[in-house]
PDB file of C-alpha atoms in Angstrom:
ATOM      1  CA  MET V  26       0.000   0.000   0.000  1.00 76.00           C
ATOM      2  CA  ARG V  27       1.295   3.449  -0.952  1.00 83.00           C
ATOM      3  CA  ARG V  28       1.072   6.050   1.806  1.00 86.00           C
ATOM      4  CA  LEU V  29       0.935   9.817   2.084  1.00 89.00           C
ATOM      5  CA  THR V  30       3.987  11.537   3.507  1.00 90.00           C
ATOM      6  CA  ARG V  31       3.817  14.332   6.040  1.00 91.00           C
ATOM      7  CA  ALA V  32       4.932  16.749   3.302  1.00 92.00           C
ATOM      8  CA  ASP V  33       2.089  15.502   1.074  1.00 93.00           C
ATOM      9  CA  ARG V  34      -0.450  16.222   3.786  1.00 92.00           C
ATOM     10  CA  ARG V  35       0.864  19.739   4.352  1.00 94.00           C
ATOM     11  CA  LEU V  36       0.734  20.459   0.624  1.00 96.00           C
ATOM     12  CA  ILE V  37      -2.779  19.023   0.245  1.00 96.00           C
ATOM     13  CA  PHE V  38      -4.217  21.470   2.782  1.00 96.00           C
ATOM     14  CA  SER V  39      -2.035  24.467   1.917  1.00 96.00           C
ATOM     15  CA  ALA V  40      -4.434  26.458  -0.313  1.00 96.00           C
ATOM     16  CA  PRO V  41      -4.919  29.353  -0.509  1.00 96.00           C
ATOM     17  CA  ARG V  42      -1.504  29.919   1.089  1.00 97.00           C
ATOM     18  CA  PRO V  43       1.599  29.671  -1.132  1.00 97.00           C
ATOM     19  CA  ALA V  44       3.392  26.325  -0.885  1.00 96.00           C
ATOM     20  CA  SER V  45       6.035  24.510  -2.961  1.00 94.00           C
ATOM     21  CA  GLY V  46       5.859  27.215  -5.625  1.00 95.00           C
ATOM     22  CA  PHE V  47       2.062  26.989  -5.913  1.00 97.00           C
ATOM     23  CA  THR V  48      -0.341  29.858  -5.334  1.00 97.00           C
ATOM     24  CA  SER V  49      -4.118  30.183  -5.617  1.00 98.00           C
ATOM     25  CA  ALA V  50      -5.948  32.295  -8.196  1.00 97.00           C
ATOM     26  CA  MET V  51      -9.636  32.985  -8.714  1.00 97.00           C
ATOM     27  CA  VAL V  52     -10.496  33.185 -12.419  1.00 96.00           C
ATOM     28  CA  THR V  53     -13.831  33.879 -14.110  1.00 96.00           C
ATOM     29  CA  ALA V  54     -14.855  31.570 -16.967  1.00 95.00           C
ATOM     30  CA  CYS V  55     -18.362  31.257 -18.403  1.00 91.00           C
ATOM     31  CA  GLY V  56     -19.526  33.614 -15.661  1.00 93.00           C
ATOM     32  CA  LEU V  57     -18.284  31.320 -12.860  1.00 95.00           C
ATOM     33  CA  ARG V  58     -15.479  31.934 -10.396  1.00 96.00           C
ATOM     34  CA  LEU V  59     -12.984  29.065 -10.494  1.00 97.00           C
ATOM     35  CA  HIS V  60     -10.241  28.416  -7.974  1.00 98.00           C
ATOM     36  CA  VAL V  61      -6.994  27.342  -9.635  1.00 98.00           C
ATOM     37  CA  ARG V  62      -3.958  26.101  -7.747  1.00 98.00           C
ATOM     38  CA  GLN V  63      -1.073  27.011 -10.017  1.00 98.00           C
ATOM     39  CA  ARG V  64       2.653  27.240 -10.583  1.00 97.00           C
ATOM     40  CA  PRO V  65       2.632  29.321 -13.779  1.00 93.00           C
ATOM     41  CA  ASP V  66       6.116  30.801 -14.009  1.00 82.00           C
ATOM     42  CA  ALA V  67       8.164  27.741 -14.967  1.00 75.00           C
ATOM     43  CA  GLU V  68       9.234  27.105 -18.568  1.00 83.00           C
ATOM     44  CA  GLY V  69       7.898  24.347 -20.791  1.00 90.00           C
ATOM     45  CA  THR V  70       4.592  22.888 -21.901  1.00 94.00           C
ATOM     46  CA  PRO V  71       1.884  23.474 -19.284  1.00 97.00           C
ATOM     47  CA  TRP V  72       0.210  20.668 -17.380  1.00 98.00           C
ATOM     48  CA  VAL V  73      -3.504  20.836 -16.523  1.00 98.00           C
ATOM     49  CA  LEU V  74      -4.725  18.392 -13.866  1.00 98.00           C
ATOM     50  CA  LEU V  75      -8.421  17.490 -13.523  1.00 98.00           C
ATOM     51  CA  HIS V  76      -9.787  15.967 -10.349  1.00 98.00           C
ATOM     52  CA  GLY V  77     -12.303  13.197  -9.860  1.00 96.00           C
ATOM     53  CA  LEU V  78     -15.734  12.809  -8.321  1.00 94.00           C
ATOM     54  CA  ALA V  79     -16.368  14.299  -4.853  1.00 93.00           C
ATOM     55  CA  VAL V  80     -12.837  15.656  -4.474  1.00 96.00           C
ATOM     56  CA  SER V  81     -10.839  18.752  -5.488  1.00 97.00           C
ATOM     57  CA  HIS V  82      -7.395  20.072  -6.366  1.00 98.00           C
ATOM     58  CA  ARG V  83      -6.196  18.890  -2.950  1.00 97.00           C
ATOM     59  CA  TYR V  84      -5.639  15.228  -3.739  1.00 96.00           C
ATOM     60  CA  LEU V  85      -3.863  16.018  -7.025  1.00 98.00           C
ATOM     61  CA  MET V  86      -1.178  18.129  -5.352  1.00 98.00           C
ATOM     62  CA  PRO V  87       1.370  15.332  -4.663  1.00 97.00           C
ATOM     63  CA  THR V  88       1.459  14.638  -8.410  1.00 98.00           C
ATOM     64  CA  ALA V  89       1.268  18.328  -9.370  1.00 98.00           C
ATOM     65  CA  ALA V  90       4.303  19.178  -7.243  1.00 97.00           C
ATOM     66  CA  ALA V  91       6.353  16.404  -8.869  1.00 97.00           C
ATOM     67  CA  LEU V  92       5.667  17.522 -12.456  1.00 97.00           C
ATOM     68  CA  PRO V  93       8.080  19.801 -14.332  1.00 95.00           C
ATOM     69  CA  GLY V  94       7.184  23.128 -15.875  1.00 95.00           C
ATOM     70  CA  PRO V  95       4.038  25.192 -15.396  1.00 97.00           C
ATOM     71  CA  VAL V  96       1.206  23.320 -13.641  1.00 98.00           C
ATOM     72  CA  TYR V  97      -2.460  24.289 -13.212  1.00 98.00           C
ATOM     73  CA  VAL V  98      -4.948  22.442 -10.990  1.00 98.00           C
ATOM     74  CA  PRO V  99      -8.479  23.887 -11.196  1.00 98.00           C
ATOM     75  CA  ASP V 100     -11.351  23.010  -8.902  1.00 98.00           C
ATOM     76  CA  LEU V 101     -14.302  22.045 -11.082  1.00 98.00           C
ATOM     77  CA  PRO V 102     -17.454  24.127 -10.498  1.00 97.00           C
ATOM     78  CA  GLY V 103     -19.143  23.111  -7.275  1.00 96.00           C
ATOM     79  CA  PHE V 104     -16.001  21.538  -5.809  1.00 97.00           C
ATOM     80  CA  GLY V 105     -13.146  22.737  -3.637  1.00 97.00           C
ATOM     81  CA  HIS V 106     -12.870  26.522  -3.502  1.00 97.00           C
ATOM     82  CA  SER V 107     -14.672  27.162  -6.799  1.00 97.00           C
ATOM     83  CA  ALA V 108     -18.123  28.737  -7.017  1.00 96.00           C
ATOM     84  CA  LYS V 109     -21.132  26.519  -6.378  1.00 95.00           C
ATOM     85  CA  PRO V 110     -23.574  26.893  -9.304  1.00 95.00           C
ATOM     86  CA  GLY V 111     -27.207  26.068  -8.697  1.00 92.00           C
ATOM     87  CA  ARG V 112     -27.162  23.173 -11.146  1.00 92.00           C
ATOM     88  CA  VAL V 113     -24.778  20.250 -11.447  1.00 96.00           C
ATOM     89  CA  PHE V 114     -22.670  20.196 -14.606  1.00 97.00           C
ATOM     90  CA  ASP V 115     -22.447  17.099 -16.777  1.00 97.00           C
ATOM     91  CA  VAL V 116     -19.185  15.887 -18.357  1.00 98.00           C
ATOM     92  CA  ALA V 117     -19.500  17.955 -21.527  1.00 97.00           C
ATOM     93  CA  GLU V 118     -20.328  21.111 -19.579  1.00 97.00           C
ATOM     94  CA  HIS V 119     -17.286  20.603 -17.347  1.00 98.00           C
ATOM     95  CA  ALA V 120     -15.129  20.178 -20.470  1.00 98.00           C
ATOM     96  CA  ASP V 121     -16.541  23.331 -22.053  1.00 97.00           C
ATOM     97  CA  LEU V 122     -15.878  25.287 -18.864  1.00 97.00           C
ATOM     98  CA  ILE V 123     -12.287  24.046 -18.681  1.00 98.00           C
ATOM     99  CA  ALA V 124     -11.818  25.010 -22.334  1.00 98.00           C
ATOM    100  CA  SER V 125     -13.168  28.502 -21.611  1.00 97.00           C
ATOM    101  CA  TRP V 126     -10.823  28.870 -18.620  1.00 97.00           C
ATOM    102  CA  MET V 127      -7.845  27.687 -20.701  1.00 97.00           C
ATOM    103  CA  ASP V 128      -8.719  30.273 -23.353  1.00 97.00           C
ATOM    104  CA  VAL V 129      -8.848  32.997 -20.679  1.00 95.00           C
ATOM    105  CA  ALA V 130      -5.532  31.803 -19.212  1.00 94.00           C
ATOM    106  CA  GLY V 131      -3.886  31.571 -22.647  1.00 94.00           C
ATOM    107  CA  LEU V 132      -3.140  27.872 -22.276  1.00 95.00           C
ATOM    108  CA  THR V 133      -2.812  25.875 -25.505  1.00 89.00           C
ATOM    109  CA  ARG V 134      -1.397  22.460 -26.344  1.00 93.00           C
ATOM    110  CA  ALA V 135      -1.254  21.430 -22.685  1.00 97.00           C
ATOM    111  CA  HIS V 136      -0.560  18.006 -21.257  1.00 97.00           C
ATOM    112  CA  VAL V 137      -3.870  17.152 -19.561  1.00 98.00           C
ATOM    113  CA  LEU V 138      -3.831  14.657 -16.692  1.00 98.00           C
ATOM    114  CA  GLY V 139      -7.069  13.427 -15.169  1.00 98.00           C
ATOM    115  CA  ASN V 140      -8.009  10.947 -12.483  1.00 98.00           C
ATOM    116  CA  SER V 141     -11.253   8.959 -12.336  1.00 97.00           C
ATOM    117  CA  PHE V 142     -14.143  11.289 -13.352  1.00 98.00           C
ATOM    118  CA  GLY V 143     -11.502  13.844 -14.350  1.00 98.00           C
ATOM    119  CA  CYS V 144     -10.456  11.429 -17.106  1.00 98.00           C
ATOM    120  CA  GLN V 145     -13.927  11.699 -18.609  1.00 98.00           C
ATOM    121  CA  VAL V 146     -13.690  15.487 -18.580  1.00 98.00           C
ATOM    122  CA  ALA V 147     -10.179  15.295 -20.074  1.00 98.00           C
ATOM    123  CA  VAL V 148     -11.306  13.010 -22.911  1.00 98.00           C
ATOM    124  CA  GLU V 149     -14.298  15.222 -23.653  1.00 98.00           C
ATOM    125  CA  LEU V 150     -12.018  18.272 -23.679  1.00 98.00           C
ATOM    126  CA  ALA V 151      -9.652  16.561 -26.143  1.00 98.00           C
ATOM    127  CA  VAL V 152     -12.553  15.656 -28.447  1.00 98.00           C
ATOM    128  CA  ARG V 153     -14.244  19.058 -28.333  1.00 98.00           C
ATOM    129  CA  ARG V 154     -11.102  21.225 -28.340  1.00 97.00           C
ATOM    130  CA  PRO V 155      -8.163  19.249 -29.750  1.00 97.00           C
ATOM    131  CA  ASP V 156      -6.225  22.521 -30.139  1.00 97.00           C
ATOM    132  CA  LEU V 157      -5.917  22.722 -26.348  1.00 98.00           C
ATOM    133  CA  VAL V 158      -4.563  19.212 -25.723  1.00 98.00           C
ATOM    134  CA  ALA V 159      -1.068  18.003 -26.613  1.00 97.00           C
ATOM    135  CA  SER V 160      -1.438  14.705 -24.748  1.00 97.00           C
ATOM    136  CA  LEU V 161      -3.714  12.933 -22.293  1.00 98.00           C
ATOM    137  CA  VAL V 162      -2.683  11.022 -19.175  1.00 98.00           C
ATOM    138  CA  LEU V 163      -5.675   9.131 -17.764  1.00 98.00           C
ATOM    139  CA  VAL V 164      -5.142   7.708 -14.279  1.00 98.00           C
ATOM    140  CA  GLY V 165      -7.816   5.198 -13.251  1.00 98.00           C
ATOM    141  CA  PRO V 166     -10.417   6.302 -15.833  1.00 98.00           C
ATOM    142  CA  THR V 167     -14.110   5.839 -15.212  1.00 96.00           C
ATOM    143  CA  VAL V 168     -16.543   4.441 -16.223  1.00 95.00           C
ATOM    144  CA  ASP V 169     -15.636   0.842 -17.065  1.00 95.00           C
ATOM    145  CA  PRO V 170     -18.427  -0.449 -19.363  1.00 95.00           C
ATOM    146  CA  ALA V 171     -18.383  -3.662 -17.289  1.00 95.00           C
ATOM    147  CA  ALA V 172     -19.789  -1.693 -14.313  1.00 93.00           C
ATOM    148  CA  PRO V 173     -21.861   1.026 -15.985  1.00 93.00           C
ATOM    149  CA  THR V 174     -24.176   1.928 -13.087  1.00 94.00           C
ATOM    150  CA  ALA V 175     -23.934   4.068  -9.969  1.00 93.00           C
ATOM    151  CA  GLY V 176     -24.301   0.936  -7.867  1.00 94.00           C
ATOM    152  CA  GLY V 177     -21.540  -0.831  -9.772  1.00 94.00           C
ATOM    153  CA  GLN V 178     -19.192   2.094  -9.306  1.00 94.00           C
ATOM    154  CA  ALA V 179     -20.063   2.427  -5.612  1.00 92.00           C
ATOM    155  CA  GLY V 180     -19.319  -1.266  -5.048  1.00 94.00           C
ATOM    156  CA  ARG V 181     -15.933  -0.919  -6.703  1.00 94.00           C
ATOM    157  CA  PHE V 182     -15.204   2.183  -4.615  1.00 93.00           C
ATOM    158  CA  VAL V 183     -15.844   0.255  -1.402  1.00 92.00           C
ATOM    159  CA  ARG V 184     -13.508  -2.543  -2.512  1.00 94.00           C
ATOM    160  CA  ASP V 185     -10.848  -0.024  -3.460  1.00 95.00           C
ATOM    161  CA  LEU V 186     -10.892   1.463   0.047  1.00 92.00           C
ATOM    162  CA  LEU V 187      -9.193  -1.679   1.361  1.00 92.00           C
ATOM    163  CA  TRP V 188      -6.082  -0.667  -0.604  1.00 95.00           C
ATOM    164  CA  GLU V 189      -6.110   3.078   0.115  1.00 95.00           C
ATOM    165  CA  ASP V 190      -4.146   4.915   2.787  1.00 93.00           C
ATOM    166  CA  PRO V 191      -6.658   5.850   5.542  1.00 94.00           C
ATOM    167  CA  ARG V 192      -4.742   9.085   6.081  1.00 93.00           C
ATOM    168  CA  GLN V 193      -6.601  10.370   3.017  1.00 95.00           C
ATOM    169  CA  LEU V 194      -9.886  10.413   4.937  1.00 94.00           C
ATOM    170  CA  PRO V 195      -9.625  13.987   6.334  1.00 95.00           C
ATOM    171  CA  MET V 196      -8.944  15.254   2.815  1.00 95.00           C
ATOM    172  CA  ILE V 197     -11.859  13.329   1.298  1.00 95.00           C
ATOM    173  CA  ALA V 198     -14.213  14.408   4.096  1.00 95.00           C
ATOM    174  CA  THR V 199     -13.258  18.057   3.559  1.00 96.00           C
ATOM    175  CA  ASP V 200     -13.867  17.782  -0.179  1.00 96.00           C
ATOM    176  CA  VAL V 201     -17.250  16.088   0.219  1.00 96.00           C
ATOM    177  CA  LEU V 202     -18.336  18.746   2.723  1.00 95.00           C
ATOM    178  CA  ASP V 203     -17.234  21.474   0.295  1.00 95.00           C
ATOM    179  CA  ALA V 204     -19.262  19.979  -2.557  1.00 96.00           C
ATOM    180  CA  GLY V 205     -22.241  18.628  -0.648  1.00 95.00           C
ATOM    181  CA  LEU V 206     -23.489  15.062  -0.897  1.00 95.00           C
ATOM    182  CA  GLY V 207     -26.299  15.974  -3.312  1.00 95.00           C
ATOM    183  CA  ARG V 208     -23.866  17.428  -5.838  1.00 96.00           C
ATOM    184  CA  VAL V 209     -21.615  14.386  -5.501  1.00 96.00           C
ATOM    185  CA  LEU V 210     -24.472  11.961  -6.187  1.00 95.00           C
ATOM    186  CA  ARG V 211     -25.817  13.938  -9.151  1.00 95.00           C
ATOM    187  CA  THR V 212     -22.314  14.129 -10.618  1.00 96.00           C
ATOM    188  CA  LEU V 213     -22.043  10.360 -10.227  1.00 95.00           C
ATOM    189  CA  ARG V 214     -25.203   9.995 -12.327  1.00 95.00           C
ATOM    190  CA  HIS V 215     -23.687  12.205 -15.020  1.00 96.00           C
ATOM    191  CA  SER V 216     -20.507  10.102 -14.847  1.00 96.00           C
ATOM    192  CA  VAL V 217     -22.253   6.801 -15.539  1.00 96.00           C
ATOM    193  CA  ASP V 218     -24.303   8.384 -18.331  1.00 96.00           C
ATOM    194  CA  HIS V 219     -21.147   9.461 -20.150  1.00 97.00           C
ATOM    195  CA  ARG V 220     -19.705   6.851 -22.547  1.00 96.00           C
ATOM    196  CA  ILE V 221     -15.964   7.395 -22.406  1.00 97.00           C
ATOM    197  CA  ASP V 222     -15.497   4.207 -24.433  1.00 97.00           C
ATOM    198  CA  GLN V 223     -17.343   5.846 -27.328  1.00 97.00           C
ATOM    199  CA  ARG V 224     -15.392   9.097 -27.041  1.00 98.00           C
ATOM    200  CA  LEU V 225     -11.850   7.730 -26.755  1.00 98.00           C
ATOM    201  CA  PRO V 226     -11.646   6.674 -30.449  1.00 97.00           C
ATOM    202  CA  LEU V 227     -12.209  10.336 -31.386  1.00 98.00           C
ATOM    203  CA  VAL V 228      -9.143  11.579 -29.472  1.00 97.00           C
ATOM    204  CA  THR V 229      -6.278  12.468 -31.807  1.00 96.00           C
ATOM    205  CA  ALA V 230      -3.725  13.282 -29.089  1.00 97.00           C
ATOM    206  CA  PRO V 231      -1.473  10.509 -27.713  1.00 97.00           C
ATOM    207  CA  VAL V 232      -3.007   8.850 -24.641  1.00 98.00           C
ATOM    208  CA  LEU V 233      -1.424   7.125 -21.637  1.00 98.00           C
ATOM    209  CA  VAL V 234      -3.790   5.087 -19.455  1.00 98.00           C
ATOM    210  CA  LEU V 235      -2.306   4.532 -15.990  1.00 98.00           C
ATOM    211  CA  ARG V 236      -3.690   2.578 -13.045  1.00 97.00           C
ATOM    212  CA  GLY V 237      -2.570   1.762  -9.562  1.00 97.00           C
ATOM    213  CA  GLU V 238      -1.660  -1.892  -9.161  1.00 97.00           C
ATOM    214  CA  HIS V 239      -4.531  -2.414  -6.675  1.00 97.00           C
ATOM    215  CA  ASP V 240      -7.118  -0.138  -8.333  1.00 97.00           C
ATOM    216  CA  ARG V 241     -10.516  -1.842  -8.021  1.00 96.00           C
ATOM    217  CA  ILE V 242     -12.412   0.943  -9.822  1.00 97.00           C
ATOM    218  CA  ALA V 243     -10.320   0.774 -12.999  1.00 97.00           C
ATOM    219  CA  PRO V 244      -9.151  -2.859 -13.342  1.00 97.00           C
ATOM    220  CA  ALA V 245      -6.362  -3.883 -15.706  1.00 97.00           C
ATOM    221  CA  GLY V 246      -8.732  -5.291 -18.324  1.00 97.00           C
ATOM    222  CA  TRP V 247     -10.566  -1.991 -18.611  1.00 98.00           C
ATOM    223  CA  THR V 248      -7.444   0.200 -18.773  1.00 98.00           C
ATOM    224  CA  ALA V 249      -6.033  -2.036 -21.519  1.00 97.00           C
ATOM    225  CA  GLN V 250      -9.332  -1.755 -23.403  1.00 97.00           C
ATOM    226  CA  ALA V 251      -9.350   2.040 -22.962  1.00 98.00           C
ATOM    227  CA  ALA V 252      -5.819   2.374 -24.331  1.00 97.00           C
ATOM    228  CA  GLY V 253      -6.758   0.168 -27.259  1.00 97.00           C
ATOM    229  CA  LEU V 254      -9.716   2.409 -28.096  1.00 97.00           C
ATOM    230  CA  ALA V 255      -7.493   5.471 -28.451  1.00 96.00           C
ATOM    231  CA  GLN V 256      -5.869   6.205 -31.780  1.00 94.00           C
ATOM    232  CA  ALA V 257      -2.441   6.289 -30.078  1.00 94.00           C
ATOM    233  CA  GLY V 258      -2.790   4.677 -26.653  1.00 96.00           C
ATOM    234  CA  ARG V 259      -0.420   3.089 -24.159  1.00 96.00           C
ATOM    235  CA  THR V 260      -0.835   1.635 -20.689  1.00 97.00           C
ATOM    236  CA  GLY V 261       1.169   1.680 -17.473  1.00 96.00           C
ATOM    237  CA  GLU V 262       0.846   0.567 -13.865  1.00 97.00           C
ATOM    238  CA  ILE V 263       1.977   2.148 -10.601  1.00 97.00           C
ATOM    239  CA  PRO V 264       3.204  -0.506  -8.143  1.00 96.00           C
ATOM    240  CA  GLY V 265       1.621  -0.588  -4.703  1.00 95.00           C
ATOM    241  CA  ALA V 266      -0.970   2.099  -5.446  1.00 97.00           C
ATOM    242  CA  ALA V 267      -4.750   1.900  -5.735  1.00 97.00           C
ATOM    243  CA  HIS V 268      -7.274   4.239  -7.391  1.00 97.00           C
ATOM    244  CA  ASN V 269      -5.839   7.382  -5.786  1.00 96.00           C
ATOM    245  CA  ALA V 270      -2.338   6.807  -7.125  1.00 97.00           C
ATOM    246  CA  ILE V 271      -2.125  10.528  -7.889  1.00 97.00           C
ATOM    247  CA  THR V 272      -2.310  11.171  -4.109  1.00 97.00           C
ATOM    248  CA  THR V 273      -0.409   8.323  -2.515  1.00 96.00           C
ATOM    249  CA  ALA V 274       2.172   7.845  -5.295  1.00 96.00           C
ATOM    250  CA  GLY V 275       2.521  11.350  -6.697  1.00 97.00           C
ATOM    251  CA  PRO V 276       6.211  11.168  -7.716  1.00 97.00           C
ATOM    252  CA  ALA V 277       5.731   7.789  -9.426  1.00 97.00           C
ATOM    253  CA  THR V 278       2.621   9.025 -11.246  1.00 98.00           C
ATOM    254  CA  ALA V 279       4.400  12.175 -12.380  1.00 98.00           C
ATOM    255  CA  ALA V 280       7.449  10.195 -13.518  1.00 97.00           C
ATOM    256  CA  GLY V 281       5.290   7.904 -15.647  1.00 97.00           C
ATOM    257  CA  ALA V 282       3.494  10.870 -17.189  1.00 98.00           C
ATOM    258  CA  VAL V 283       6.712  12.730 -17.974  1.00 97.00           C
ATOM    259  CA  MET V 284       8.354   9.659 -19.506  1.00 96.00           C
ATOM    260  CA  PHE V 285       5.295   9.161 -21.717  1.00 96.00           C
ATOM    261  CA  VAL V 286       5.076  12.727 -23.050  1.00 95.00           C
ATOM    262  CA  ARG V 287       8.810  12.858 -23.752  1.00 91.00           C
ATOM    263  CA  ALA V 288       8.538   9.687 -25.829  1.00 89.00           C
ATOM    264  CA  ALA V 289       5.229  10.568 -27.493  1.00 84.00           C
ATOM    265  CA  ILE V 290       6.050  14.202 -28.298  1.00 80.00           C
ATOM    266  CA  PRO V 291       9.793  14.509 -29.005  1.00 70.00           C
ATOM    267  CA  THR V 292      11.140  18.036 -28.665  1.00 59.00           C
TER     268      THR V 292
END
């Protein structure tokens, strides 16, 4: 089992204070105020990290801090420190909002890394706005067509908990309280309605599908299938990690992502 370090936990709860080169910004896109945890001043191709269901920028920070170059980690609307709209966005609406924010921020041809539900948003972004996406790194993508219901996903989540570091619980509890249980459940319904397997073949950017070795939400058969659906897909596995590899194995996740983009997009 991969475990959070003390430094990870400090970084996770650091916003809006500066930490490890990251600061917080509030940006307006599509009329909504978005919180973005960012390290914008470094050189190189920017990274954009998209979080999963019920969580926020917080759990992505161990991976964000280990990536090179400029890094941006937005809270999706309704989550983390971002504004709470009256309605719950579906996958396509989240993707359109991220595209609008990237336009405002002047971000083009970014490496986009998503986890879980964030993978669905990342894929939709790459399909709808290929000009914004240089590559995709999908860590534990949902929703596996073999478990295409809210109940199926919830059952897998419970099984995955056996392999997760319990020191993540304060972070997850904070994120769920920020979003509200109703928003989380309605977003889950949007997640299972979205057919990532039908959208992946439309992605023209190179795709890496990563999973934690013990991930019960995105099993090896599904991640292999997902990579095979992409026009240029590869797979990888993070030893000892489960679904939240981006939290408990941030440096290993970042290393796999960096190795992939350097091979897929030679400079």
